[in-house]
Amino acid sequence: MERLISHDQTQLHYVDLGHGRPIIFLHGWTSSVLEWLPFASGLAQQFRTLCWDARGHGDHSYGADTNMSIQAMADDLHQLIVQRQLKQPVLVGHSMGALTGWEYIRRHGSDHLGGFCIIDQSPKLITDNNWQHGIYGDFNGAANQALLQRLDEDFAEAVLELAANGFNSRITDNYQRDSRGFQKLRKTLQQQPAALLTRAWSSLSEQDYRDVLPQTNVPCLQIYGDQSQFYSQDLARWVADQLSDSQLHIYQNSDHSPHLWHPQQFSYDLEQFCLGLD
């Protein structure tokens, strides 16, 4: 992996493959570069594909005082684009990665981007009387504070519970019977830097990017799951309505990670979207 020393001296790691229009893959919270490597490798025949381990993520050492704010991640992204001279890159953001893209647009604008692919994310995670398109459609500030406390108590189990308590009954059933998939994920989460990632969640959950969507002056590709454990299809349509230029795809029989349930379809849709930008 290549390395980039960020604006605050945090060492970041990323993969840079292929040639052509740059595509930057931004993974979700608690995930890593591994989420995107198969896609980046497959598309590297036509594009320059980059995917990173966001600060605090991946199998790397980070100081206990590492800034885990979404603002720092967005500035990391800006530094990567500038230092590697990436012209008109397409951002592909899943979950936290989409939030990173929105924060990037808020701080640095979208005029020099080529496009933005948003995967199953809400611009505001916390719900209130005027916003029901956040997590579960009913996840208010008190619920988030309870989650933050639970993350401090047992980080791995809290993350699993967050996924299991949502709309997708299949995930709930698998959690309740402690399936092999959940056992494996639990072990992986237990090895992650809980304090850093909890601070990251605190930052993510504070954000509201609803005002950023109309300012996104580039073509957007939206990919949402019809059985997302976190978000309804009403959210996907609401986001599409706020964007000036958007293609919306709702993948069938898929959860919060629709690109992983339908990798071939996602690769095709992303390829066609990027080719259509030229």
CSV table of C-alpha atoms in Angstrom, one decimal:
chain,number,residue,atom,x,y,z
A,1,MET,CA,0.0,0.0,0.0
A,2,GLU,CA,1.1,3.6,-0.7
A,3,ARG,CA,1.3,6.1,2.1
A,4,LEU,CA,0.2,9.7,2.5
A,5,ILE,CA,1.1,11.9,5.5
A,6,SER,CA,-2.0,14.0,6.2
A,7,HIS,CA,-2.4,17.6,7.2
A,8,ASP,CA,-2.1,16.7,10.9
A,9,GLN,CA,0.7,14.2,10.4
A,10,THR,CA,-1.5,11.1,10.5
A,11,GLN,CA,-0.2,8.4,8.2
A,12,LEU,CA,-2.8,7.2,5.7
A,13,HIS,CA,-2.6,4.1,3.6
A,14,TYR,CA,-4.2,3.6,0.2
A,15,VAL,CA,-4.1,1.5,-3.0
A,16,ASP,CA,-3.6,3.2,-6.4
A,17,LEU,CA,-4.3,1.0,-9.5
A,18,GLY,CA,-4.8,1.5,-13.3
A,19,HIS,CA,-4.9,4.6,-15.5
A,20,GLY,CA,-7.6,6.9,-16.7
A,21,ARG,CA,-10.3,8.9,-15.0
A,22,PRO,CA,-9.8,8.6,-11.2
A,23,ILE,CA,-12.3,6.8,-9.1
A,24,ILE,CA,-11.9,7.1,-5.3
A,25,PHE,CA,-13.6,4.5,-3.2
A,26,LEU,CA,-14.5,5.5,0.4
A,27,HIS,CA,-15.5,2.7,2.7
A,28,GLY,CA,-18.0,2.6,5.6
A,29,TRP,CA,-17.5,2.9,9.4
A,30,THR,CA,-15.5,0.0,10.9
A,31,SER,CA,-14.7,-1.3,7.4
A,32,SER,CA,-11.4,-0.9,5.4
A,33,VAL,CA,-9.8,-1.0,2.0
A,34,LEU,CA,-10.8,-4.6,1.7
A,35,GLU,CA,-14.4,-3.5,1.1
A,36,TRP,CA,-13.4,-2.0,-2.2
A,37,LEU,CA,-10.3,-3.9,-3.5
A,38,PRO,CA,-12.3,-6.4,-5.7
A,39,PHE,CA,-14.1,-3.5,-7.4
A,40,ALA,CA,-11.0,-1.3,-7.7
A,41,SER,CA,-9.0,-4.2,-9.3
A,42,GLY,CA,-11.8,-5.1,-11.7
A,43,LEU,CA,-12.3,-1.5,-12.9
A,44,ALA,CA,-8.5,-0.7,-13.1
A,45,GLN,CA,-8.5,-1.8,-16.7
A,46,GLN,CA,-10.4,1.3,-17.7
A,47,PHE,CA,-9.9,3.7,-14.8
A,48,ARG,CA,-7.4,4.8,-12.2
A,49,THR,CA,-8.9,3.4,-9.0
A,50,LEU,CA,-7.9,4.4,-5.5
A,51,CYS,CA,-9.2,3.1,-2.2
A,52,TRP,CA,-7.9,3.9,1.3
A,53,ASP,CA,-8.1,2.9,4.9
A,54,ALA,CA,-9.7,6.0,6.4
A,55,ARG,CA,-7.9,7.3,9.5
A,56,GLY,CA,-8.5,5.0,12.5
A,57,HIS,CA,-9.5,2.1,10.2
A,58,GLY,CA,-7.6,-0.9,8.7
A,59,ASP,CA,-4.8,-2.9,10.1
A,60,HIS,CA,-2.5,0.1,11.1
A,61,SER,CA,-1.3,1.8,14.2
A,62,TYR,CA,-2.9,5.1,15.2
A,63,GLY,CA,-2.2,7.4,18.2
A,64,ALA,CA,-4.8,7.5,20.9
A,65,ASP,CA,-5.2,11.2,20.2
A,66,THR,CA,-5.9,10.8,16.4
A,67,ASN,CA,-8.5,13.3,15.2
A,68,MET,CA,-11.4,11.0,14.2
A,69,SER,CA,-13.8,13.7,13.0
A,70,ILE,CA,-15.5,13.6,9.6
A,71,GLN,CA,-13.9,17.0,8.9
A,72,ALA,CA,-10.4,15.5,9.2
A,73,MET,CA,-11.4,12.7,6.9
A,74,ALA,CA,-12.7,15.1,4.3
A,75,ASP,CA,-9.5,17.1,4.5
A,76,ASP,CA,-7.5,13.9,4.1
A,77,LEU,CA,-9.5,13.3,0.9
A,78,HIS,CA,-8.8,16.8,-0.4
A,79,GLN,CA,-5.1,16.3,0.3
A,80,LEU,CA,-5.1,13.0,-1.6
A,81,ILE,CA,-6.8,14.6,-4.6
A,82,VAL,CA,-4.4,17.6,-4.6
A,83,GLN,CA,-1.1,15.8,-3.9
A,84,ARG,CA,-1.8,13.0,-6.4
A,85,GLN,CA,-3.1,15.5,-9.0
A,86,LEU,CA,-6.4,13.7,-9.6
A,87,LYS,CA,-8.4,15.4,-12.3
A,88,GLN,CA,-12.2,15.3,-12.1
A,89,PRO,CA,-12.3,12.2,-9.8
A,90,VAL,CA,-15.5,10.3,-9.2
A,91,LEU,CA,-16.1,9.7,-5.5
A,92,VAL,CA,-17.8,6.4,-4.5
A,93,GLY,CA,-18.9,6.5,-0.9
A,94,HIS,CA,-20.6,3.8,1.1
A,95,SER,CA,-22.2,4.7,4.4
A,96,MET,CA,-19.5,6.7,6.2
A,97,GLY,CA,-17.9,7.1,2.8
A,98,ALA,CA,-20.9,9.0,1.5
A,99,LEU,CA,-20.8,11.2,4.6
A,100,THR,CA,-17.1,11.9,3.9
A,101,GLY,CA,-18.0,12.9,0.3
A,102,TRP,CA,-20.7,15.3,1.5
A,103,GLU,CA,-18.4,16.8,4.1
A,104,TYR,CA,-15.8,17.2,1.3
A,105,ILE,CA,-18.3,19.0,-0.8
A,106,ARG,CA,-19.2,21.3,2.1
A,107,ARG,CA,-15.6,22.2,2.8
A,108,HIS,CA,-14.1,22.1,-0.7
A,109,GLY,CA,-17.0,22.3,-3.2
A,110,SER,CA,-17.9,20.0,-6.0
A,111,ASP,CA,-16.9,21.9,-9.1
A,112,HIS,CA,-13.6,20.0,-9.6
A,113,LEU,CA,-15.3,16.6,-9.1
A,114,GLY,CA,-16.4,14.4,-12.0
A,115,GLY,CA,-19.2,12.6,-10.2
A,116,PHE,CA,-20.4,11.1,-6.9
A,117,CYS,CA,-21.8,7.7,-6.2
A,118,ILE,CA,-23.8,7.5,-3.0
A,119,ILE,CA,-24.4,4.1,-1.5
A,120,ASP,CA,-27.2,3.6,1.0
A,121,GLN,CA,-26.8,6.6,3.2
A,122,SER,CA,-28.8,9.4,4.8
A,123,PRO,CA,-27.5,13.0,5.0
A,124,LYS,CA,-28.7,13.1,8.6
A,125,LEU,CA,-28.5,10.0,10.8
A,126,ILE,CA,-30.4,11.3,13.8
A,127,THR,CA,-34.2,11.6,13.5
A,128,ASP,CA,-36.4,14.3,15.1
A,129,ASN,CA,-39.9,15.7,14.7
A,130,ASN,CA,-39.0,17.1,11.3
A,131,TRP,CA,-36.8,14.3,10.0
A,132,GLN,CA,-37.8,10.7,9.8
A,133,HIS,CA,-35.3,9.5,7.1
A,134,GLY,CA,-32.5,8.8,9.5
A,135,ILE,CA,-31.5,5.5,11.0
A,136,TYR,CA,-34.5,3.1,11.4
A,137,GLY,CA,-36.8,6.1,10.7
A,138,ASP,CA,-36.8,6.5,14.5
A,139,PHE,CA,-33.3,7.0,16.0
A,140,ASN,CA,-33.3,10.2,18.0
A,141,GLY,CA,-30.6,11.9,20.1
A,142,ALA,CA,-31.4,9.9,23.2
A,143,ALA,CA,-31.1,6.7,21.2
A,144,ASN,CA,-27.7,7.8,19.9
A,145,GLN,CA,-26.5,8.7,23.4
A,146,ALA,CA,-27.5,5.2,24.5
A,147,LEU,CA,-25.6,3.7,21.6
A,148,LEU,CA,-22.5,5.8,22.4
A,149,GLN,CA,-22.6,4.5,26.0
A,150,ARG,CA,-23.0,0.9,24.7
A,151,LEU,CA,-20.0,1.4,22.4
A,152,ASP,CA,-17.9,2.3,25.4
A,153,GLU,CA,-19.1,-0.8,27.3
A,154,ASP,CA,-18.8,-3.4,24.5
A,155,PHE,CA,-17.9,-1.9,21.2
A,156,ALA,CA,-18.2,-5.1,19.1
A,157,GLU,CA,-21.5,-6.1,20.4
A,158,ALA,CA,-22.9,-2.6,20.1
A,159,VAL,CA,-22.0,-2.5,16.4
A,160,LEU,CA,-23.7,-5.8,15.8
A,161,GLU,CA,-26.8,-4.7,17.8
A,162,LEU,CA,-27.0,-1.6,15.6
A,163,ALA,CA,-27.2,-3.7,12.5
A,164,ALA,CA,-29.6,-6.3,14.1
A,165,ASN,CA,-32.1,-3.9,15.5
A,166,GLY,CA,-33.1,-2.5,12.1
A,167,PHE,CA,-35.6,-3.2,9.3
A,168,ASN,CA,-34.0,-6.4,8.0
A,169,SER,CA,-35.5,-9.4,9.7
A,170,ARG,CA,-33.0,-11.7,8.1
A,171,ILE,CA,-30.1,-9.9,9.9
A,172,THR,CA,-32.1,-9.8,13.1
A,173,ASP,CA,-32.6,-13.6,12.9
A,174,ASN,CA,-29.0,-14.3,12.1
A,175,TYR,CA,-27.9,-12.2,15.1
A,176,GLN,CA,-30.3,-13.9,17.5
A,177,ARG,CA,-29.1,-17.3,16.5
A,178,ASP,CA,-25.5,-16.1,16.5
A,179,SER,CA,-24.7,-17.3,13.0
A,180,ARG,CA,-21.2,-18.0,11.8
A,181,GLY,CA,-21.2,-14.7,9.9
A,182,PHE,CA,-21.9,-12.8,13.1
A,183,GLN,CA,-19.4,-14.8,15.1
A,184,LYS,CA,-16.7,-13.9,12.5
A,185,LEU,CA,-17.7,-10.3,12.4
A,186,ARG,CA,-17.7,-10.1,16.2
A,187,LYS,CA,-14.1,-11.3,16.3
A,188,THR,CA,-13.0,-8.8,13.7
A,189,LEU,CA,-14.7,-5.9,15.5
A,190,GLN,CA,-13.1,-7.0,18.8
A,191,GLN,CA,-9.7,-6.3,17.2
A,192,GLN,CA,-10.5,-2.8,16.1
A,193,PRO,CA,-9.6,0.4,18.0
A,194,ALA,CA,-12.9,0.9,19.8
A,195,ALA,CA,-12.1,4.3,21.3
A,196,LEU,CA,-11.1,5.8,18.0
A,197,LEU,CA,-14.1,4.4,16.1
A,198,THR,CA,-16.5,5.4,18.8
A,199,ARG,CA,-15.2,9.0,18.5
A,200,ALA,CA,-15.7,8.7,14.7
A,201,TRP,CA,-19.3,7.6,15.3
A,202,SER,CA,-19.9,10.6,17.6
A,203,SER,CA,-18.7,12.9,14.8
A,204,LEU,CA,-20.7,11.1,12.1
A,205,SER,CA,-23.9,11.3,14.1
A,206,GLU,CA,-23.6,15.0,14.7
A,207,GLN,CA,-23.8,15.9,11.0
A,208,ASP,CA,-26.6,17.2,8.8
A,209,TYR,CA,-25.8,17.4,5.1
A,210,ARG,CA,-29.3,18.1,3.8
A,211,ASP,CA,-28.3,21.6,2.7
A,212,VAL,CA,-25.3,20.1,0.8
A,213,LEU,CA,-27.3,18.0,-1.6
A,214,PRO,CA,-28.7,20.9,-3.7
A,215,GLN,CA,-25.1,22.3,-3.8
A,216,THR,CA,-23.8,19.1,-5.4
A,217,ASN,CA,-23.2,20.3,-8.9
A,218,VAL,CA,-22.0,17.0,-10.4
A,219,PRO,CA,-23.9,13.9,-11.8
A,220,CYS,CA,-24.7,11.5,-9.0
A,221,LEU,CA,-25.3,7.7,-9.0
A,222,GLN,CA,-27.4,6.4,-6.1
A,223,ILE,CA,-27.3,2.8,-5.1
A,224,TYR,CA,-29.7,1.7,-2.3
A,225,GLY,CA,-30.8,-1.6,-0.9
A,226,ASP,CA,-34.5,-2.5,-0.8
A,227,GLN,CA,-34.0,-4.3,2.5
A,228,SER,CA,-31.5,-2.0,4.1
A,229,GLN,CA,-31.5,-2.5,7.9
A,230,PHE,CA,-31.1,1.3,8.4
A,231,TYR,CA,-33.0,3.2,5.7
A,232,SER,CA,-36.2,3.1,3.8
A,233,GLN,CA,-36.7,3.5,0.1
A,234,ASP,CA,-38.5,6.8,0.8
A,235,LEU,CA,-35.0,8.2,1.9
A,236,ALA,CA,-33.5,7.1,-1.5
A,237,ARG,CA,-36.2,8.9,-3.4
A,238,TRP,CA,-35.9,12.0,-1.1
A,239,VAL,CA,-32.2,12.2,-1.8
A,240,ALA,CA,-32.8,11.9,-5.5
A,241,ASP,CA,-35.3,14.8,-5.4
A,242,GLN,CA,-32.7,17.0,-3.8
A,243,LEU,CA,-30.0,16.4,-6.4
A,244,SER,CA,-30.0,18.2,-9.7
A,245,ASP,CA,-28.6,15.3,-11.7
A,246,SER,CA,-29.1,11.8,-10.2
A,247,GLN,CA,-29.6,8.2,-11.3
A,248,LEU,CA,-31.3,6.1,-8.7
A,249,HIS,CA,-30.9,2.3,-8.5
A,250,ILE,CA,-32.6,0.2,-5.8
A,251,TYR,CA,-31.1,-3.2,-5.7
A,252,GLN,CA,-33.4,-6.1,-4.8
A,253,ASN,CA,-32.8,-8.5,-2.0
A,254,SER,CA,-30.0,-6.4,-0.6
A,255,ASP,CA,-29.2,-4.7,2.7
A,256,HIS,CA,-27.1,-1.6,3.7
A,257,SER,CA,-24.3,-3.0,1.4
A,258,PRO,CA,-26.1,-3.4,-1.9
A,259,HIS,CA,-22.8,-3.4,-3.8
A,260,LEU,CA,-21.7,-6.5,-2.0
A,261,TRP,CA,-25.0,-8.4,-2.6
A,262,HIS,CA,-24.8,-7.6,-6.4
A,263,PRO,CA,-21.2,-6.9,-7.2
A,264,GLN,CA,-21.5,-7.5,-10.9
A,265,GLN,CA,-24.5,-5.3,-11.3
A,266,PHE,CA,-22.8,-2.6,-9.2
A,267,SER,CA,-19.6,-2.8,-11.2
A,268,TYR,CA,-21.5,-2.5,-14.4
A,269,ASP,CA,-23.7,0.4,-13.2
A,270,LEU,CA,-20.6,2.3,-11.9
A,271,GLU,CA,-18.7,1.7,-15.1
A,272,GLN,CA,-21.5,2.9,-17.3
A,273,PHE,CA,-21.9,6.0,-15.0
A,274,CYS,CA,-18.3,6.9,-15.3
A,275,LEU,CA,-18.1,6.3,-19.0
A,276,GLY,CA,-21.1,8.5,-19.4
A,277,LEU,CA,-19.2,11.4,-17.8
A,278,ASP,CA,-16.7,11.7,-20.6
